[in-house]
CSV table of C-alpha atoms and ligand atoms in Angstrom, one decimal:
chain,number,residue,atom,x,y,z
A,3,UNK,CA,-42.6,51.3,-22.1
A,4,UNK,CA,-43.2,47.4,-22.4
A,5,UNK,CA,-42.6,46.7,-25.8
A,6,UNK,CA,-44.3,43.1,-27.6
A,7,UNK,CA,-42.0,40.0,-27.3
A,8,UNK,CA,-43.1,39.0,-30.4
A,9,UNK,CA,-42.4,41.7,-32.8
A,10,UNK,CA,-41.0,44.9,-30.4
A,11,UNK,CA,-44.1,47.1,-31.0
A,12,UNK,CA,-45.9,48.8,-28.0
A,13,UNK,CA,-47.5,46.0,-25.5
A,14,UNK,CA,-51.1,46.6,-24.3
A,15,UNK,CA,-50.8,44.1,-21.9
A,16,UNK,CA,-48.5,42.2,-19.6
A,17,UNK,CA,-49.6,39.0,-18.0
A,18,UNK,CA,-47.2,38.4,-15.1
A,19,UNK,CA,-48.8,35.0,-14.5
A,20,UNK,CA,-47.2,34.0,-18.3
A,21,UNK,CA,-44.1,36.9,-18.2
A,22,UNK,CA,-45.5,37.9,-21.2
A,23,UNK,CA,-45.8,41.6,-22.8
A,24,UNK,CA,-47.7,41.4,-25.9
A,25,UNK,CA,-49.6,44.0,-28.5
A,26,UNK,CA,-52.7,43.7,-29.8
A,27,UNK,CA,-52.5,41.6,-32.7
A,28,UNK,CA,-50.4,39.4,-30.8
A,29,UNK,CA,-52.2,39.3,-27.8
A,30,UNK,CA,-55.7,37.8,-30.2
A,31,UNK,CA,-53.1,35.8,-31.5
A,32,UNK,CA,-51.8,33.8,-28.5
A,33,UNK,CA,-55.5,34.4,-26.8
A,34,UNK,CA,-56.5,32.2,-30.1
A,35,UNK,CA,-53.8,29.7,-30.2
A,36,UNK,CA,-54.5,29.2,-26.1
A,37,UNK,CA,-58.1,28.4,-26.8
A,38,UNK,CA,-57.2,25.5,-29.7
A,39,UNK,CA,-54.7,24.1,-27.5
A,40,UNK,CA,-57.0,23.5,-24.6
A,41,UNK,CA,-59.6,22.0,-26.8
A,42,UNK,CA,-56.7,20.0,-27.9
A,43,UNK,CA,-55.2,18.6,-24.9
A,44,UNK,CA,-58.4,17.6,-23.1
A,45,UNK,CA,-60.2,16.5,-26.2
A,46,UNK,CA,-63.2,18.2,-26.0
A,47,UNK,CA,-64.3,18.3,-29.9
A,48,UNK,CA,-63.6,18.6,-34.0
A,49,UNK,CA,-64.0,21.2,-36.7
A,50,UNK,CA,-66.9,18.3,-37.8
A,51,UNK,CA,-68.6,18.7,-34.7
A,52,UNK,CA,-72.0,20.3,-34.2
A,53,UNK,CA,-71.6,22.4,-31.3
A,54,UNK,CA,-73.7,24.8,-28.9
A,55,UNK,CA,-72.5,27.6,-27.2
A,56,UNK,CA,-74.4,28.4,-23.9
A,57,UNK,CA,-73.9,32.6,-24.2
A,58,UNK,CA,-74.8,35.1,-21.4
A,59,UNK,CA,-73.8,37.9,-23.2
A,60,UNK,CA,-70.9,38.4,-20.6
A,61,UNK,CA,-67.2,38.8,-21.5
A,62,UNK,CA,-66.1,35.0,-21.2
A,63,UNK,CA,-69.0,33.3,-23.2
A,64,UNK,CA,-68.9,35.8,-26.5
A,65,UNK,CA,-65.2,35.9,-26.1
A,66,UNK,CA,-65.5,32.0,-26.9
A,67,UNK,CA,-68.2,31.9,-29.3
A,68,UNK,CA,-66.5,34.7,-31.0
A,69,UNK,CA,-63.1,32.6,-30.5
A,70,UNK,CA,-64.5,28.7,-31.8
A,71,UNK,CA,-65.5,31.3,-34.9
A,72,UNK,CA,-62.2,32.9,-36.1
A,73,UNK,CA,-61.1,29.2,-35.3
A,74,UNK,CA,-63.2,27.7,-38.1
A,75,UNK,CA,-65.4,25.5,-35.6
A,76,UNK,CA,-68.9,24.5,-36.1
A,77,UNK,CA,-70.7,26.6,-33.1
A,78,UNK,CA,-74.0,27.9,-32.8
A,79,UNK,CA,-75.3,30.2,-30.3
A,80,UNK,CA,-77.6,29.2,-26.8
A,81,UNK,CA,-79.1,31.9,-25.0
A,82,UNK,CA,-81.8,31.2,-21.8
A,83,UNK,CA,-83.7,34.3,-21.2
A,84,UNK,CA,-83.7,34.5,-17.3
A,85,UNK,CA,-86.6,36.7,-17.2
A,86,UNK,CA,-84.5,39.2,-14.8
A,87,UNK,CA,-85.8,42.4,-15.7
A,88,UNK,CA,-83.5,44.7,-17.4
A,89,UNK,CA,-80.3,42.6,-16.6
A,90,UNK,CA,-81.5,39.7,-18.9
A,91,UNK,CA,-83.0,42.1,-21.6
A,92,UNK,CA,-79.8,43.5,-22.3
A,93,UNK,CA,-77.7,40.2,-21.9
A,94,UNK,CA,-80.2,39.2,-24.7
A,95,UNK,CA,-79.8,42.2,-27.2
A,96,UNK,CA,-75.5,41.4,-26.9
A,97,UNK,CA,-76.1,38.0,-28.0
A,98,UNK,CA,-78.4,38.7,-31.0
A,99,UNK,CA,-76.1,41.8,-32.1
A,100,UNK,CA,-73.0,39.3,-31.6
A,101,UNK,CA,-74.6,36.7,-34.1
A,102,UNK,CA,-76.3,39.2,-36.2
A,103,UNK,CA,-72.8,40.9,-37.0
A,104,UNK,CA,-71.2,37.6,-37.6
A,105,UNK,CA,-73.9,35.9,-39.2
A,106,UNK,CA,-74.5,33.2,-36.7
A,107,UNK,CA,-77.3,31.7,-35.0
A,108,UNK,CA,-78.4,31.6,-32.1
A,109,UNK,CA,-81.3,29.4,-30.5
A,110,UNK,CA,-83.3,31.4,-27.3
A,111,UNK,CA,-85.1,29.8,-24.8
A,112,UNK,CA,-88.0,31.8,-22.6
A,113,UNK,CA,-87.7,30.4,-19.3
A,114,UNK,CA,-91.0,31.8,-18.4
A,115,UNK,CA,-92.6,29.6,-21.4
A,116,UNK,CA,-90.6,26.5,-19.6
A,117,UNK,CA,-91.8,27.1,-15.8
A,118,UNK,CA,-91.7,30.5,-14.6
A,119,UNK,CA,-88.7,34.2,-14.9
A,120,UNK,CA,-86.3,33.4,-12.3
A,121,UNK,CA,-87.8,36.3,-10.1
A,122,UNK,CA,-91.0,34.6,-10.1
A,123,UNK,CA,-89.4,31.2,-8.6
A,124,UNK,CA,-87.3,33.7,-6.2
A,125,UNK,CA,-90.5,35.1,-5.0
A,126,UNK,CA,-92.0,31.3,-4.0
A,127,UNK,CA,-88.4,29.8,-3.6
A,128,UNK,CA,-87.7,31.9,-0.7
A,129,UNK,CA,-85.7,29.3,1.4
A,130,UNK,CA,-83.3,28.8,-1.2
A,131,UNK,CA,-81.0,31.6,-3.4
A,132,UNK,CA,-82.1,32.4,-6.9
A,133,UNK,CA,-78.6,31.3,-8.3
A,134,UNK,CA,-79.5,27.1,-7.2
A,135,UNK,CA,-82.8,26.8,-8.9
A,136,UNK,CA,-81.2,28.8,-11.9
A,137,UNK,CA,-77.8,27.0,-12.0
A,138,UNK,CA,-80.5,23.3,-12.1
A,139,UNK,CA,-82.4,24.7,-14.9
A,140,UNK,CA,-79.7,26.4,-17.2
A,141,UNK,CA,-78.1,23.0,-17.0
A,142,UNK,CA,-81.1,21.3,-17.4
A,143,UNK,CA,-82.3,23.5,-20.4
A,144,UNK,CA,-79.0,23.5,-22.0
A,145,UNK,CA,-78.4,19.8,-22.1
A,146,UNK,CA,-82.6,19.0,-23.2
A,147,UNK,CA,-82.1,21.5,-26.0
A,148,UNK,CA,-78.8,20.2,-26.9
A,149,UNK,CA,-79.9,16.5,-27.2
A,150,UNK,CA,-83.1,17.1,-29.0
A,151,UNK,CA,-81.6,19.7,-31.6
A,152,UNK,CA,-78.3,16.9,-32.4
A,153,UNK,CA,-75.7,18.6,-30.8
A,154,UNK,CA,-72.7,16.6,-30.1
A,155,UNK,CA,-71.0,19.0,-27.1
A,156,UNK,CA,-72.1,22.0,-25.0
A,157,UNK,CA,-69.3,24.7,-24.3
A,158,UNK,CA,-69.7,26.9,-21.3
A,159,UNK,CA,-67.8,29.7,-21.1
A,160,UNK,CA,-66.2,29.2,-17.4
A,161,UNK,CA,-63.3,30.8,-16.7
A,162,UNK,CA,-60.1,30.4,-14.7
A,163,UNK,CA,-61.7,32.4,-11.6
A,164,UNK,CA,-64.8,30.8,-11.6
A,165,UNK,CA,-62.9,27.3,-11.8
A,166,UNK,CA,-60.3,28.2,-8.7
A,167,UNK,CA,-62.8,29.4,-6.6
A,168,UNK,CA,-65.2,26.2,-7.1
A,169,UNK,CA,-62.1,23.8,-6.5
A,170,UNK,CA,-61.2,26.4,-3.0
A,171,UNK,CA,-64.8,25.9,-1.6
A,172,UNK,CA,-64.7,22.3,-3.2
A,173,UNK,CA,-61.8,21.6,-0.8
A,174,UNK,CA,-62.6,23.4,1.8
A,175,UNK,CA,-65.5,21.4,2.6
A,176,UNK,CA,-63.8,17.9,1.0
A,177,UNK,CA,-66.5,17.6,-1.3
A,178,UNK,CA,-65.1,14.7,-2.6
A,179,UNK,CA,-68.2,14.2,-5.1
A,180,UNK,CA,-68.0,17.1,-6.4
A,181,UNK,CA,-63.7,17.5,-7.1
A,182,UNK,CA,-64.5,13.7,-8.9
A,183,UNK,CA,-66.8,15.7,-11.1
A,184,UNK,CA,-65.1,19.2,-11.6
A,185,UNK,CA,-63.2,18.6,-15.0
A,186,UNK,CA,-63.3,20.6,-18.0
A,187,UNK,CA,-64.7,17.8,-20.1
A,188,UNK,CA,-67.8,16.1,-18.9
A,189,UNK,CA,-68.3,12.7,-21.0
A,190,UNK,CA,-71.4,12.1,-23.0
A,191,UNK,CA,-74.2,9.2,-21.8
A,192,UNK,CA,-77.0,8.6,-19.3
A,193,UNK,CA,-78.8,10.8,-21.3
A,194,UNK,CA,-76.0,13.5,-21.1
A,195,UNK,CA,-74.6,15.9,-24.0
A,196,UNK,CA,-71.0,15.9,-23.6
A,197,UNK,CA,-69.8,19.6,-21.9
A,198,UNK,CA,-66.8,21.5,-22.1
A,199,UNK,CA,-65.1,24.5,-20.7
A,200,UNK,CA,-62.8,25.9,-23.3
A,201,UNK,CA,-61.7,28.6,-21.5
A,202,UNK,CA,-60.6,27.6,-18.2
A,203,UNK,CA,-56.9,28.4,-18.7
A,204,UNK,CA,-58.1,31.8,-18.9
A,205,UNK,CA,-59.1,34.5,-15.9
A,206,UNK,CA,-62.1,36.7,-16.2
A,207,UNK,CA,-59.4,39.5,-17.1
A,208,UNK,CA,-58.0,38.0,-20.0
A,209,UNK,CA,-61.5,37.2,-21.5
A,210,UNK,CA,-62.8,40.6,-20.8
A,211,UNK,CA,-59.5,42.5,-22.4
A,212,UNK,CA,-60.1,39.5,-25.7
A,213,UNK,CA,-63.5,40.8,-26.0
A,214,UNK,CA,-62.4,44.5,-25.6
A,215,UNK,CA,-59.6,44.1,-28.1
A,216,UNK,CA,-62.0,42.3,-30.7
A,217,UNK,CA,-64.4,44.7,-30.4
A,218,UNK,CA,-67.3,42.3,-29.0
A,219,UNK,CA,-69.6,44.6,-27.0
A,220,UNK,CA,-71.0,42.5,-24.0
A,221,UNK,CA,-72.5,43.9,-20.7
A,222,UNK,CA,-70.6,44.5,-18.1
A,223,UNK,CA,-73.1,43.8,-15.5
A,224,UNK,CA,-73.6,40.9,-13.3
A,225,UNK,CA,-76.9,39.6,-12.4
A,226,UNK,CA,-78.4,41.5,-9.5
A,227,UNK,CA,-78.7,38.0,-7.4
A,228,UNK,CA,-75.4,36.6,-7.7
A,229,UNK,CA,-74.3,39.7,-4.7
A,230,UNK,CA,-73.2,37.9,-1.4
A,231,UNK,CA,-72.8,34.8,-3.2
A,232,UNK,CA,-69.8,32.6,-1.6
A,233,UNK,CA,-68.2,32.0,-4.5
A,234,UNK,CA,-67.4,35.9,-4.9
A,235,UNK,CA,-65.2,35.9,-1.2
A,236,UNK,CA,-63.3,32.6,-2.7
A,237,UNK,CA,-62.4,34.4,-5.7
A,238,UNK,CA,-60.6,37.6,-3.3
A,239,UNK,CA,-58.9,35.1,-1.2
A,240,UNK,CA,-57.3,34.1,-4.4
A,241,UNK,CA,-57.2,37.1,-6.2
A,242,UNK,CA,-55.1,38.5,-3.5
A,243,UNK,CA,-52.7,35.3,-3.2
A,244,UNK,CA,-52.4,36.1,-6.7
A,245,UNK,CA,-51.4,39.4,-6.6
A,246,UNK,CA,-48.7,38.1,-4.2
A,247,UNK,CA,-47.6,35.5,-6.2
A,248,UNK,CA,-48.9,35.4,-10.1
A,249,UNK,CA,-49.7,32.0,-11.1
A,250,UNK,CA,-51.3,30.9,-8.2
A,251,UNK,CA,-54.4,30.5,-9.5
A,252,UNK,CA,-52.8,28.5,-12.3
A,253,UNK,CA,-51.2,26.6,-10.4
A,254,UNK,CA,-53.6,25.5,-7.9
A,255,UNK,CA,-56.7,24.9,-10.7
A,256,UNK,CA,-53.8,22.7,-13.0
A,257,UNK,CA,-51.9,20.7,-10.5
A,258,UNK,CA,-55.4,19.3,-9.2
A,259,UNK,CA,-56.2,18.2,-12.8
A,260,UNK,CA,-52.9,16.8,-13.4
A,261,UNK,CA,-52.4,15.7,-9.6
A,262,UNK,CA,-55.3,14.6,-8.1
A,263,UNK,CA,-58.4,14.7,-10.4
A,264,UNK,CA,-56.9,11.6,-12.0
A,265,UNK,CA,-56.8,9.7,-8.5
A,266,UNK,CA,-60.5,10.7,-7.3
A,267,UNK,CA,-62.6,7.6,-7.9
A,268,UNK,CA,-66.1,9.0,-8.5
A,269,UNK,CA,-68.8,7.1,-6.8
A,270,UNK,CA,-70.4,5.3,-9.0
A,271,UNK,CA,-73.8,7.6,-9.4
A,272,UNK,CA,-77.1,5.4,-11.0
A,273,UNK,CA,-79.3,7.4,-13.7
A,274,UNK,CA,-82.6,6.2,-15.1
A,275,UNK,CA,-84.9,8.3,-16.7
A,276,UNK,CA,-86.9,10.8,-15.1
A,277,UNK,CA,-91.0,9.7,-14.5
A,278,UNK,CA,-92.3,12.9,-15.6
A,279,UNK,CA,-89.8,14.2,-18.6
A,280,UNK,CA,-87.3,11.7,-18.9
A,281,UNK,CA,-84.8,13.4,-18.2
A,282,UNK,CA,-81.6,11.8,-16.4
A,283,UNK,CA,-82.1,11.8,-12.6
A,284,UNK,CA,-80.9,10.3,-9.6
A,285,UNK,CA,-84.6,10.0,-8.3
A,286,UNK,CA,-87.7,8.9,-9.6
A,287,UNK,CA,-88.6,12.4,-10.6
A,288,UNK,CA,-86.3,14.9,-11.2
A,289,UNK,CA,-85.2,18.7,-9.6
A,290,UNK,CA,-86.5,20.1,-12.4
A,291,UNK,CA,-89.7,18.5,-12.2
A,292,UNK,CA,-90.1,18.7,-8.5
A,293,UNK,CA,-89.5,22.6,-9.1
A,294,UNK,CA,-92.1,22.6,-11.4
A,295,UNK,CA,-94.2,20.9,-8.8
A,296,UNK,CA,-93.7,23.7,-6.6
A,297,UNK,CA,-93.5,26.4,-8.2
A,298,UNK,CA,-96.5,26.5,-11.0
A,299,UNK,CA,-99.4,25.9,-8.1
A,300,UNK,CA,-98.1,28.8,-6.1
A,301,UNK,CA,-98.0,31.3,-9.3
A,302,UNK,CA,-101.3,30.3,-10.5
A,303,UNK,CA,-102.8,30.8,-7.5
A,304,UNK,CA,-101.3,33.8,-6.9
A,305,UNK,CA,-101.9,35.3,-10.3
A,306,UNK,CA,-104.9,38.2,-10.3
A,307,UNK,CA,-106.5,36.0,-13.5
A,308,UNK,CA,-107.1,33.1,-11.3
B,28,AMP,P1,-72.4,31.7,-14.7
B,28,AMP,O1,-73.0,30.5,-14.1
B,28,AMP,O2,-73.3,32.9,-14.8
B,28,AMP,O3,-71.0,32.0,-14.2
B,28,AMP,O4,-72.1,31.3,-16.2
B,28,AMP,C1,-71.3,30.2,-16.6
B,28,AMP,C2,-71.5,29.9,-18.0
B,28,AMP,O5,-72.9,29.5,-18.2
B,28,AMP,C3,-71.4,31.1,-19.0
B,28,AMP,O6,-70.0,31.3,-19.4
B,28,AMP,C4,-72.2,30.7,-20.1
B,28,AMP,O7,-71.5,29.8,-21.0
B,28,AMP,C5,-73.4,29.9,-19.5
B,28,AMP,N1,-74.5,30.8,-19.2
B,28,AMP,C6,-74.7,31.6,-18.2
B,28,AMP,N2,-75.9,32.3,-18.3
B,28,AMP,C7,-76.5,31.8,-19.4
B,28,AMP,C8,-77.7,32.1,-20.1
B,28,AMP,N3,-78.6,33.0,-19.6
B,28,AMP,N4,-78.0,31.4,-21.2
B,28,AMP,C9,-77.1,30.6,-21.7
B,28,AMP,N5,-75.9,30.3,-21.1
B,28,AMP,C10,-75.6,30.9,-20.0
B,29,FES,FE1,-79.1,33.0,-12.4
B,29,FES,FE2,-78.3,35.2,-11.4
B,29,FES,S1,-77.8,34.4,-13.4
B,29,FES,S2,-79.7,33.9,-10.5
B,30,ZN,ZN1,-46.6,42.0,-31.3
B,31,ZN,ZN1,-88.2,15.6,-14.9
């Protein structure tokens, strides 16, 4: 039997990555003080700052909303309802239970009020995957909501797997652009909320067995268009070089932040205002707009009422 290296009891877990056995109370404990110190180190906000929480109902994003809680910050709750059947109606009853129990709020958005569900663009997207045109507009959402409501940062609840395998596929195809860019604190301006990834020192494992320890009850499932995505085959590569060798994925994700990150000039990328919402784009109208260009025709005409 493991026993805590804190105070001898019976450990619950054992992160080989760290060396570490640790109980329960121990494990919130270090899971806590973990979370303050990465907010610390890459100075990603205060106590006295307003901030939103983008929430999927998932392990990793409660686990952090429920974390900047018991830490005393100032975090409300962001929830886009995807429109995916019974995947997103369920993702949206664990975030208003998590806020009701705790007495937080939390701020929804209907997609389908904004443009269209995310099956609905699926159906007249079909040359592209679901996941692009929903990864453009839960940024896009996130960061108009943010700005108009006063919120000073956005925290996403990305995770140490979901950060590894970005920077694998990132190198793989010397997506310079893109490494300049990946960085658990994205600066404010250009019409930008400033967003930040609390939890990338963490793996999907440690989040889920936080959450499961605390008590927070989030689905388990994952949405039903993420299968056969690429970033699923990056994450065995390195979930088995990990199991070889624990820390790898530490390693690799820290040592480009510390190593290289600091080295990549990004190119220097002009903003102006977007001619339809205003919005900051790199074009004269936006992705979002153009979306909505495409996508809104096609569904009207297509709708029996028309
Ligand atoms: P994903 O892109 O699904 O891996 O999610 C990454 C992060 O985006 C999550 O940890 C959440 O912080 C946020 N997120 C994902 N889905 C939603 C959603 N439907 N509403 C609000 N935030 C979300
Ligand atoms: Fe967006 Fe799956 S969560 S397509
Ligand atoms: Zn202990
Ligand atoms: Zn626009």
């Amino acid at each position: 039997m493991r026993r805590c290296q804190r105070c001898g009891q019976r450990a619950v877990v054992y992160l080989p990555q760290h060396r570490l056995s640790l109980c329960k109370e121990h494990y919130i404990d270090w899971y806590l003080k973990r979370v303050e110190s990465t907010i610390r180190e890459f100075r990603m906000f205060d106590r006295g700052d307003k901030a939103l929480v983008a929430v999927s109902g998932g392990k990793d994003s409660l686990s952090l909303w429920d974390a900047l809680y018991r830490l005393g910050y100032n975090a409300d709750g962001f929830y886009i309802n995807l429109g995916i059947d019974e995947y997103s109606q369920k993702s949206k009853i664990a975030c208003e239970k998590f806020a009701q129990e705790k007495g937080l709020s939390l701020h929804i958005l209907e997609l389908k009020k904004e443009i269209a569900s995310i099956p609905e663009i699926r159906e007249v997207e079909r040359n592209r995957p679901a996941c692009s045109s929903c990864g453009l507009l839960k940024r896009y959402y996130m960061n108009k909501f943010a700005k108009e409501r006063g919120y000073k940062v956005i925290a996403t609840g990305h995770n140490l797997d979901d950060e590894s395998a970005t920077l694998l596929s990132n190198v793989l195809s010397w997506n310079i652009d893109y490494l300049a860019r990946q960085f658990p604190v994205l600066s404010e301006g250009d019409g930008f909320v400033k967003k930040v990834k609390p939890l990338v020192k963490f793996t999907e494992k440690e989040n889920a067995l936080y959450a499961f320890l605390s008590g927070i009850e989030y689905i388990e499932e994952e949405c039903p268009f993420s299968e056969g995505a690429s970033s699923i085959e990056y994450k065995k590569i390195l979930a088995q070089m990990e199991e070889r060798s624990p820390g790898t994925k530490l390693r690799f994700y820290m040592d480009f932040l510390r190593r290289l990150h600091p080295i990549l000039q990004s190119q220097e990328v002009k903003l102006r205002p977007c001619r339809i919402c205003g919005e900051p784009t790199t074009a004269e109208v936006c992705s979002v707009c153009r979306l909505k260009e495409r996508v809104i025709p096609k569904l009207l005409s297509s709708s029996p009422s028309s």
